[in-house]
Short mmCIF file of C-alpha atoms in Angstrom, two decimals:
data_model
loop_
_atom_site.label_atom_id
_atom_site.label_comp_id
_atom_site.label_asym_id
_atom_site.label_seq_id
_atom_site.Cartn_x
_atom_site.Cartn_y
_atom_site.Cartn_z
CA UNK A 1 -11.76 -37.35 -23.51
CA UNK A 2 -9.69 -38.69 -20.70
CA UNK A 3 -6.01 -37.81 -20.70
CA UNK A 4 -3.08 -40.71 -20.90
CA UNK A 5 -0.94 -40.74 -17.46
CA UNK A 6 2.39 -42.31 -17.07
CA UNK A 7 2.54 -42.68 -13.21
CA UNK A 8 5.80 -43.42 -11.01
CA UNK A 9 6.89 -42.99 -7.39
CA UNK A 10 7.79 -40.23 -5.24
CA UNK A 11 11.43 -41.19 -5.06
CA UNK A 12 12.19 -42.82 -2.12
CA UNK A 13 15.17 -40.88 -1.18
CA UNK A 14 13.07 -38.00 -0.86
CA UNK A 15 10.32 -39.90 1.43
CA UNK A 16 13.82 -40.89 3.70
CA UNK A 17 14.88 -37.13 3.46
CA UNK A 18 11.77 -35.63 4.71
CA UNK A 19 11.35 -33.88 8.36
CA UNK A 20 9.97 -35.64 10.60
CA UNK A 21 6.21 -33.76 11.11
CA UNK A 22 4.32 -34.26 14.52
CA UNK A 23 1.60 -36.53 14.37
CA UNK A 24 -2.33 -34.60 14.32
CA UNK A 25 -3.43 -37.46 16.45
CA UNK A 26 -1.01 -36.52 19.14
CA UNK A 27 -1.87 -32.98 19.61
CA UNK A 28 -3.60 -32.79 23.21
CA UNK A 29 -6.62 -30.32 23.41
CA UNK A 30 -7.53 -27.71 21.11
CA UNK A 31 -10.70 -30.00 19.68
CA UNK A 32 -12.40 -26.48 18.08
CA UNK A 33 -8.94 -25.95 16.00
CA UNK A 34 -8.50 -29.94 15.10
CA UNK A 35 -12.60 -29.91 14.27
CA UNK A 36 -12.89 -26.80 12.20
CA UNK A 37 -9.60 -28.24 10.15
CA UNK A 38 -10.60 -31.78 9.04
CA UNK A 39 -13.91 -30.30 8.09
CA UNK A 40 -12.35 -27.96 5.56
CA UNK A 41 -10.08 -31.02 4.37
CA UNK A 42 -13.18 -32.67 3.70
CA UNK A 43 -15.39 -30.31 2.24
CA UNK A 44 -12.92 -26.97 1.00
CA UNK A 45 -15.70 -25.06 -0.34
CA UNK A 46 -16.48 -24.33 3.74
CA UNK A 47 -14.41 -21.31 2.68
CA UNK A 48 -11.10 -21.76 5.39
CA UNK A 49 -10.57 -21.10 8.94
CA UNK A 50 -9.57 -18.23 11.01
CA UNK A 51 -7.83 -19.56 14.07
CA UNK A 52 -7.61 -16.50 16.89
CA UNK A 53 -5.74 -17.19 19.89
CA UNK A 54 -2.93 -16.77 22.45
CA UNK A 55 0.80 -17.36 21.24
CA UNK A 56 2.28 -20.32 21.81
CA UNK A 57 -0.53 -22.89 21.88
CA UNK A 58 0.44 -24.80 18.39
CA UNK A 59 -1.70 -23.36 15.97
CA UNK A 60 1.41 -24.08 13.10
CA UNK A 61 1.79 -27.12 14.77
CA UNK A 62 -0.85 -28.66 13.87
CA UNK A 63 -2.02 -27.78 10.76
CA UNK A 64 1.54 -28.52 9.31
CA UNK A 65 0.80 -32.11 11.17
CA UNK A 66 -2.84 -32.13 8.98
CA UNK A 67 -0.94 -31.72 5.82
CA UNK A 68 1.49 -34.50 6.76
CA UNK A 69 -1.72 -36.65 7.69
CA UNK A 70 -3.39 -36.37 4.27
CA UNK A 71 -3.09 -38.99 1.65
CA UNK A 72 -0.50 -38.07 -1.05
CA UNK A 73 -2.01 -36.66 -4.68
CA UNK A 74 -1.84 -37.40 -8.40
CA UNK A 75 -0.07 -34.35 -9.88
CA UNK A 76 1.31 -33.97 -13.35
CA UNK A 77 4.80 -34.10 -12.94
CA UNK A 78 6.13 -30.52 -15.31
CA UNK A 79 3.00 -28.80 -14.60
CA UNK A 80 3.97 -26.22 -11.66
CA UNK A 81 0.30 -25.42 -10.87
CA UNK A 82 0.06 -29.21 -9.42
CA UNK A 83 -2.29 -30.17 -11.84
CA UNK A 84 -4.94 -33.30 -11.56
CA UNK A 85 -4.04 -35.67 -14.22
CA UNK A 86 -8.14 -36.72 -14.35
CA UNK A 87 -9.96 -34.09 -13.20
CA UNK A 88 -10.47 -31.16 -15.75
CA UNK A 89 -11.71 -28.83 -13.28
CA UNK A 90 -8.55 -28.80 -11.43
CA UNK A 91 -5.95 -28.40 -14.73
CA UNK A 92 -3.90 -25.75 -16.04
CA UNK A 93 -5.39 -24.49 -19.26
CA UNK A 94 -1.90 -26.12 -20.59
CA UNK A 95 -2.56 -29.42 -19.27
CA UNK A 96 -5.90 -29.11 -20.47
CA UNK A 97 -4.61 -28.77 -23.89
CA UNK A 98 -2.48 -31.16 -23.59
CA UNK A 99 -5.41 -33.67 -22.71
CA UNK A 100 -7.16 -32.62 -26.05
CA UNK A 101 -4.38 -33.52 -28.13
CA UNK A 102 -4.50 -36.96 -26.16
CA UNK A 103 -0.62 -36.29 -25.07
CA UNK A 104 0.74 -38.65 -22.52
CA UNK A 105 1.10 -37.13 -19.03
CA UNK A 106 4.10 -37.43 -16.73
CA UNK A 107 1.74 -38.15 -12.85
CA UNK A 108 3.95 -38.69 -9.91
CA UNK A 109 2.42 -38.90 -6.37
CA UNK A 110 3.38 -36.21 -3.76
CA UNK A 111 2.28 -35.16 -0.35
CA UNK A 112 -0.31 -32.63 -0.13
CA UNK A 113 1.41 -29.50 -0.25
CA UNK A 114 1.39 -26.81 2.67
CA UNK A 115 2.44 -23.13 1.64
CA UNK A 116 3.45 -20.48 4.46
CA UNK A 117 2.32 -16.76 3.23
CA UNK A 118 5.38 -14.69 4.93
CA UNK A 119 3.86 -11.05 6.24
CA UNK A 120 6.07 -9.71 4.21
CA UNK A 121 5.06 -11.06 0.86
CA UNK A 122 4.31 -9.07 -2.68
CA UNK A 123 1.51 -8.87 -4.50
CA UNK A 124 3.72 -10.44 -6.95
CA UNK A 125 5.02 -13.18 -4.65
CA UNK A 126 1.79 -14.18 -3.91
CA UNK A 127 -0.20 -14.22 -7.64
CA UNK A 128 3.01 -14.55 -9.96
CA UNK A 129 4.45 -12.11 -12.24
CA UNK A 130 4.16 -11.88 -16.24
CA UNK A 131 7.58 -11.44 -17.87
CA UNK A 132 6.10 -8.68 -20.15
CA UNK A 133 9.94 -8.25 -22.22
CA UNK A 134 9.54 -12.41 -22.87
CA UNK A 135 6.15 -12.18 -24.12
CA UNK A 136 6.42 -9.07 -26.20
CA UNK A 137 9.76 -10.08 -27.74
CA UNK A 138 8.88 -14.30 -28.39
CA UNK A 139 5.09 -14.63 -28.73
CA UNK A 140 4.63 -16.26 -25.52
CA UNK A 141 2.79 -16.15 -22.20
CA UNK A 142 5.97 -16.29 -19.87
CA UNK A 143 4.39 -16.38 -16.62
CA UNK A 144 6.35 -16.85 -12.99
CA UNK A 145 3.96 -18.99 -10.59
CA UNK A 146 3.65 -17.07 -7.45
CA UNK A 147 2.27 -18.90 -3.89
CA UNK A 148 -1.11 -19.64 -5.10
CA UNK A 149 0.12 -21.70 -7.84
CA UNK A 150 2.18 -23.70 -5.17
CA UNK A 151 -0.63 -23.99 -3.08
CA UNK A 152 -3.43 -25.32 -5.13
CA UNK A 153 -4.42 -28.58 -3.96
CA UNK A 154 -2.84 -27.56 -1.03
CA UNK A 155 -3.60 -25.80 2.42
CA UNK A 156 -2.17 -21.86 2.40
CA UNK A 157 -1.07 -20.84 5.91
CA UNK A 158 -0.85 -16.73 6.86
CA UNK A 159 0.22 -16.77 10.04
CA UNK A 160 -0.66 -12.91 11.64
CA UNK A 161 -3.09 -12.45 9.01
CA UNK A 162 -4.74 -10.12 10.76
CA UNK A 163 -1.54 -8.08 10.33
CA UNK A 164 -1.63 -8.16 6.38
CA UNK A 165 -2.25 -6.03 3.99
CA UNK A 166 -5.93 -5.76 3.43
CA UNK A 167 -5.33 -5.62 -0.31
CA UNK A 168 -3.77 -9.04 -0.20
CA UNK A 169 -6.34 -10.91 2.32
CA UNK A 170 -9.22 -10.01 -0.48
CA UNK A 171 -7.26 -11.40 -3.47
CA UNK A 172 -6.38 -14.77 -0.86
CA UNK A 173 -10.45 -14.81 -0.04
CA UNK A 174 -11.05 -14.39 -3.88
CA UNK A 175 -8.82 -16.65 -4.76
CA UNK A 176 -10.02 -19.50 -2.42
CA UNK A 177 -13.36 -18.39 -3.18
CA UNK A 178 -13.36 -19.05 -6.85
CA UNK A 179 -10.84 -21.70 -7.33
CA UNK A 180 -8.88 -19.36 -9.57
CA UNK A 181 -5.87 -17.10 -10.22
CA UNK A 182 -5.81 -14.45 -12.13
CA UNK A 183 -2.69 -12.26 -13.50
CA UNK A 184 -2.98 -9.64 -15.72
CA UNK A 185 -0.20 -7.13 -16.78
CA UNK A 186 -0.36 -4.45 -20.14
CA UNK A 187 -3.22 -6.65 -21.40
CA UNK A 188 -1.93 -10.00 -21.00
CA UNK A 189 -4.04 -12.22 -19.04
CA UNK A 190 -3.47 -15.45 -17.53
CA UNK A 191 -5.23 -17.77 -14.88
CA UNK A 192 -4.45 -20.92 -13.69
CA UNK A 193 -6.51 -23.43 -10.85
CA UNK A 194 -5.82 -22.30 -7.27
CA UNK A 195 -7.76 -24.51 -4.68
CA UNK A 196 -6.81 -24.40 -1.52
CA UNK A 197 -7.57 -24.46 2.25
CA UNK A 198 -6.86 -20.99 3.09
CA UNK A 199 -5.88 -21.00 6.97
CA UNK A 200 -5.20 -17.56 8.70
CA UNK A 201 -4.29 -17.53 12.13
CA UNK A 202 -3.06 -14.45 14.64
CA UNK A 203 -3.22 -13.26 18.05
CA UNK A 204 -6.64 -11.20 18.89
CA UNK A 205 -4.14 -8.76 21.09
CA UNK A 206 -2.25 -7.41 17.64
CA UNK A 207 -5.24 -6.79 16.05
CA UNK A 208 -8.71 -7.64 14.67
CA UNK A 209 -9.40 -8.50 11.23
CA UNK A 210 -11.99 -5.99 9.18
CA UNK A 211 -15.36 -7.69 9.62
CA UNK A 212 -15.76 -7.73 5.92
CA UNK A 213 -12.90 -10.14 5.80
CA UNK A 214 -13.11 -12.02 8.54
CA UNK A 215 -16.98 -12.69 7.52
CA UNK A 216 -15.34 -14.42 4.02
CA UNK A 217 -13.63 -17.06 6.19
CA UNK A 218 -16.36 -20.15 6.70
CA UNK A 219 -14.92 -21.13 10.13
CA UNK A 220 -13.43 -19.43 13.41
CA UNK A 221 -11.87 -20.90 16.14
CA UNK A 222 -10.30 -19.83 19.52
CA UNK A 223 -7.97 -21.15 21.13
CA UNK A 224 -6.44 -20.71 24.57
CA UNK A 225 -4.00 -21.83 26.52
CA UNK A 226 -4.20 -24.76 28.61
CA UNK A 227 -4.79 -24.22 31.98
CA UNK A 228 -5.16 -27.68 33.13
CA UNK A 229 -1.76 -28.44 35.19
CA UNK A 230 -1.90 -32.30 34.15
CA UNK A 231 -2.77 -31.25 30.42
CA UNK A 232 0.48 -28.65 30.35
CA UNK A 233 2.54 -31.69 31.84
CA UNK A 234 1.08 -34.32 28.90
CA UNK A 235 1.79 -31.68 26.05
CA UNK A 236 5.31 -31.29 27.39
CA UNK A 237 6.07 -34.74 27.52
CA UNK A 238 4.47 -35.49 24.28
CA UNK A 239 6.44 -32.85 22.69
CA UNK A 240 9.85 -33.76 24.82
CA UNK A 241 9.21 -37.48 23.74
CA UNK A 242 9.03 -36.16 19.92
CA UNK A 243 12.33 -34.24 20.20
CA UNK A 244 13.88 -36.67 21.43
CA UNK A 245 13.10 -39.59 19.59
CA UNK A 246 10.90 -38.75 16.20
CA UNK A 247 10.71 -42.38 14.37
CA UNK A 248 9.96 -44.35 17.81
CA UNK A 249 7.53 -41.47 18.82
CA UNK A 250 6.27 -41.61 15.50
CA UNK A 251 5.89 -45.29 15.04
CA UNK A 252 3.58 -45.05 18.37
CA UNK A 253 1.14 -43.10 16.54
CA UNK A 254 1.35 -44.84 13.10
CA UNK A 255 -1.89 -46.50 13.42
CA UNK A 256 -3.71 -44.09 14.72
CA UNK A 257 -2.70 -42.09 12.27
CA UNK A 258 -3.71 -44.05 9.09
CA UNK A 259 -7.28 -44.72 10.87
CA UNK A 260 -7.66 -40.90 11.01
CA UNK A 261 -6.48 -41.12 7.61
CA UNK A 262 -8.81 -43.46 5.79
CA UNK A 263 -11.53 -41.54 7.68
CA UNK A 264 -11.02 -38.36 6.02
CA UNK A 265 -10.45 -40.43 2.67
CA UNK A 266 -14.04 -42.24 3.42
CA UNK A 267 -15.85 -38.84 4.35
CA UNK A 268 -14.72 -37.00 1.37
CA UNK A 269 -16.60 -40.18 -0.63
CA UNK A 270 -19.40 -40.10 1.51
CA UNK A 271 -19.86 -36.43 1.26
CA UNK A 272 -21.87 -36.33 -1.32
CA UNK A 273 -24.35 -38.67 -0.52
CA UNK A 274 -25.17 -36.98 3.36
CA UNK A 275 -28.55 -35.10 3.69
CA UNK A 276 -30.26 -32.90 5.86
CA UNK A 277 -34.16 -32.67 6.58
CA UNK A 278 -35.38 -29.49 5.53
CA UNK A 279 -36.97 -28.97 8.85
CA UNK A 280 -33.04 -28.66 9.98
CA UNK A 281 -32.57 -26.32 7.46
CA UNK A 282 -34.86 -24.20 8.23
CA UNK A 283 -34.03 -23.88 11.75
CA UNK A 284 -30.00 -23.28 11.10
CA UNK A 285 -31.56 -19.81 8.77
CA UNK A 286 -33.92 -18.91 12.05
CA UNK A 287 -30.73 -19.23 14.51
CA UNK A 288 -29.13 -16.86 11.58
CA UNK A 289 -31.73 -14.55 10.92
CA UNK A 290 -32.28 -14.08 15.25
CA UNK A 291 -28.67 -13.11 15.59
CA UNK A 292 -28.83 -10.72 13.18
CA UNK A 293 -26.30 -12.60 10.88
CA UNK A 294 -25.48 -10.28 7.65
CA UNK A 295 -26.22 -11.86 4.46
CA UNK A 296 -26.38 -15.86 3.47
CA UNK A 297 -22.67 -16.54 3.97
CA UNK A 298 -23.50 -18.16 8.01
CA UNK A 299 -26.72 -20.51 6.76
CA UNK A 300 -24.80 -22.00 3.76
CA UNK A 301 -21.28 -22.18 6.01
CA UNK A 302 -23.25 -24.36 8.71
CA UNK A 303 -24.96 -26.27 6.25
CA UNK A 304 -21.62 -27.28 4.57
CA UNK A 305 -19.71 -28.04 7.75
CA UNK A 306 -22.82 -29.99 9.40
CA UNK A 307 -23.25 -32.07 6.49
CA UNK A 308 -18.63 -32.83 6.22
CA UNK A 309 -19.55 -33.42 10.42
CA UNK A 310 -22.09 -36.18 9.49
CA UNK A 311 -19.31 -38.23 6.90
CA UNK A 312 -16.64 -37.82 9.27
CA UNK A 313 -19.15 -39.78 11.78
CA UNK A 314 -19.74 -41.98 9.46
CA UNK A 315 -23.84 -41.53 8.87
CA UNK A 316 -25.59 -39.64 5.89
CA UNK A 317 -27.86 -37.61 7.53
CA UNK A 318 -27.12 -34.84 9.50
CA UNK A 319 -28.36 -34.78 12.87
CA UNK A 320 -28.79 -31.96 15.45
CA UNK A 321 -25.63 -32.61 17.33
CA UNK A 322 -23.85 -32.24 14.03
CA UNK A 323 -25.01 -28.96 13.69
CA UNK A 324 -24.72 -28.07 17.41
CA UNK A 325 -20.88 -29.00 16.92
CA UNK A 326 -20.48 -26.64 14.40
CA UNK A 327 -22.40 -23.81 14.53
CA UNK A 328 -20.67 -21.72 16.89
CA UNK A 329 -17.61 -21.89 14.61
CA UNK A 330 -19.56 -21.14 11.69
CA UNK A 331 -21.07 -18.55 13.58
CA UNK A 332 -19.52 -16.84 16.22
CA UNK A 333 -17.14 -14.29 14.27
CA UNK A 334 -20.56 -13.24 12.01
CA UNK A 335 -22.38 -11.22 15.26
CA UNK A 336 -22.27 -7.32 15.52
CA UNK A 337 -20.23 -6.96 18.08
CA UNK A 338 -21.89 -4.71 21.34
CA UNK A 339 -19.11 -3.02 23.15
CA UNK A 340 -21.58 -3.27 25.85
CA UNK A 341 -22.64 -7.00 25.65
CA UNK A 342 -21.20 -9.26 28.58
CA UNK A 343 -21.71 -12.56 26.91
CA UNK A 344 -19.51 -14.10 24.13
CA UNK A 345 -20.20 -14.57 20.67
CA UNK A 346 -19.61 -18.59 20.61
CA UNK A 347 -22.34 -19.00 24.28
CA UNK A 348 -24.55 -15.84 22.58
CA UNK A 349 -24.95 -18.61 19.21
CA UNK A 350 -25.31 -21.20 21.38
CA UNK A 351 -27.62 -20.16 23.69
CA UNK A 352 -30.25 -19.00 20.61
CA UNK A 353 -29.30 -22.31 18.56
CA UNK A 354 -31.05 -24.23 21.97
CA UNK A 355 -33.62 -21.50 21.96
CA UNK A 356 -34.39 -22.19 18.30
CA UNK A 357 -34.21 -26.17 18.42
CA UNK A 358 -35.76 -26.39 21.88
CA UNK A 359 -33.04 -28.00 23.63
CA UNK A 360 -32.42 -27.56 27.49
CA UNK A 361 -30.17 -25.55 28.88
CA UNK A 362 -26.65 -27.15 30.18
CA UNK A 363 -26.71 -27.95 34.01
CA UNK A 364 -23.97 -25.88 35.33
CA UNK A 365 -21.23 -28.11 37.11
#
């Protein structure tokens, strides 16, 4: 049974009142970080990125700009777990009853939600808390949505994950795993939809993630700083110009900006409908199974990204540079690490992914 929506506006007031975001399609370098991102937008079950680099090189920056860049959602307007007003597999079990007894539902449109995990935050804080006195006392579920419930739909940002509780990174991993929350408290239970594109980010200096954990994320990517003087000099003046001037700088980038749009709108269509010859297949497991990759997690990652590669380019079948794009950061944080090994992880993938599909070898400049 389809559900009855009443849709209106995002008031415009609040459009007027918003802060002015920085553009994605201004950001200068950093093409691993901007990659790994819109291919999560488009395909979320690539299970989230770790970004790992130095400070300062606009890893927030960004993916608060990808939130701003995505098209705005259908939500139902008093449900606080930013339910789909068409989809059942993305409703609260409330709206979903509320859909059965063909009640009319209050939709407004909304920008996609981005949710910053502080370092500090609670179990609580993060999965919501069950007002145990309330439900004893009046029959009812009383239930306090934590982060996850703001987030689904959404993109979750932990910035220093690797500096969080390893308690909480597994229930944010399970959580963006399954699509679900779960609270339970003196044998009260209650779940609601939490679908999200979980991005962690930190500095490799404080710290390294377990490898348990940081083999749940799909993606990794590094970042650096830019050492290019003339790069360093167009980043500045990008961001100066921004400062200075948002709606002029932003008005510059406006149509860029909905073409990058409509192309992750397009790709998340098309996704469905892109292939990949089994003879690919089979040679993305061989790459995996000759570094030693633990467990399926790396062959079904790659596959996943190469194929959200291919409808962001606009074909349906996925081709070996697709899959040499993304392989490395499907990849690269998978690898038993050798204390004694002298070559990276990302060149070590690379240089058996042109092994396996008998590609040459890159002329050094």
């Amino acid at each position: 049974m389809s559900p009855t929506a009443v849709t209106t506006d995002t008031p415009k007031a609040t459009i007027a009142g918003r802060r002015p975001v920085f553009p994605f399609t201004a950001i200068v370098g950093q093409e691993e970080m901007k990659l790994a991102l819109l291919l999560n937008v488009i395909d979320p079950k690539i299970g989230g990125v770790m970004i790992m680099g130095d400070r300062g090189t606009g890893k927030s920056t960004t993916i608060r700009a990808l939130a701003d860049l995505l098209p705005e959602i259908e939500i139902v307007a008093d449900d606080p777990f930013n339910s789909d007003p068409k989809d059942p597999e993305l409703m609260s079990d409330g709206v979903r009853e509320r859909v059965n007894l063909s009640e009319a539902l209050p939709v407004i449109r909304r920008k996609v939600q981005m949710i910053d995990l502080p370092l500090g935050a609670t179990e609580d804080r993060v999965c919501g808390t069950i007002d145990i006195e309330k439900a004893l006392a009046e029959g009812v579920k009383a239930f306090e949505p934590g982060l996850l419930a703001k987030a689904n739909r959404g993109i979750l940002y932990v910035d220093e994950v690797n500096l969080l509780d390893d308690h909480l990174v597994d229930v944010l991993l399970d959580s963006a795993a399954s699509g679900w929350n779960t609270v339970e408290r003196e044998g009260i239970s209650i779940r609601h939809p939490a679908r999200f594109v979980l991005v962690g980010s930190g500095n490799p200096e404080e710290g390294e993630l377990r490898p348990q954990l940081l083999d749940r994320f799909g993606m990794h990517a590094e970042i650096r700083t830019v050492k290019e003087p003339n790069l360093r000099v167009q980043i500045v003046e990008q961001r100066t110009a921004f400062d200075q001037n948002p709606p002029h700088f932003l008005e510059e980038y406006k149509i860029s900006q909905e073409e990058l749009q409509q192309r992750i709108v397009d790709a998340q269509e098309r996704l469905s409908s892109v292939e990949m010859d089994y003879d690919l297949r089979v040679k993305i497991s061989q790459v995996c199974s000759e570094l030693d990759v633990d467990g399926l997690r790396g062959d079904i990652v790659t596959n996943r990204a190469a194929k959200a590669l291919a409808a962001l380019e606009g074909h349906t079948e996925v081709t070996v540079d697709d899959i040499s794009r993304v392989i490395t950061l499907c990849l690269r944080h998978r690898l038993r690490k050798d204390p004694l090994e002298s070559i990276d992880s990302g060149s070590k993938v690379q240089k058996v992914f042109r092994q396996v599909f008998g590609l040459p070898e890159p002329e050094d400049n």
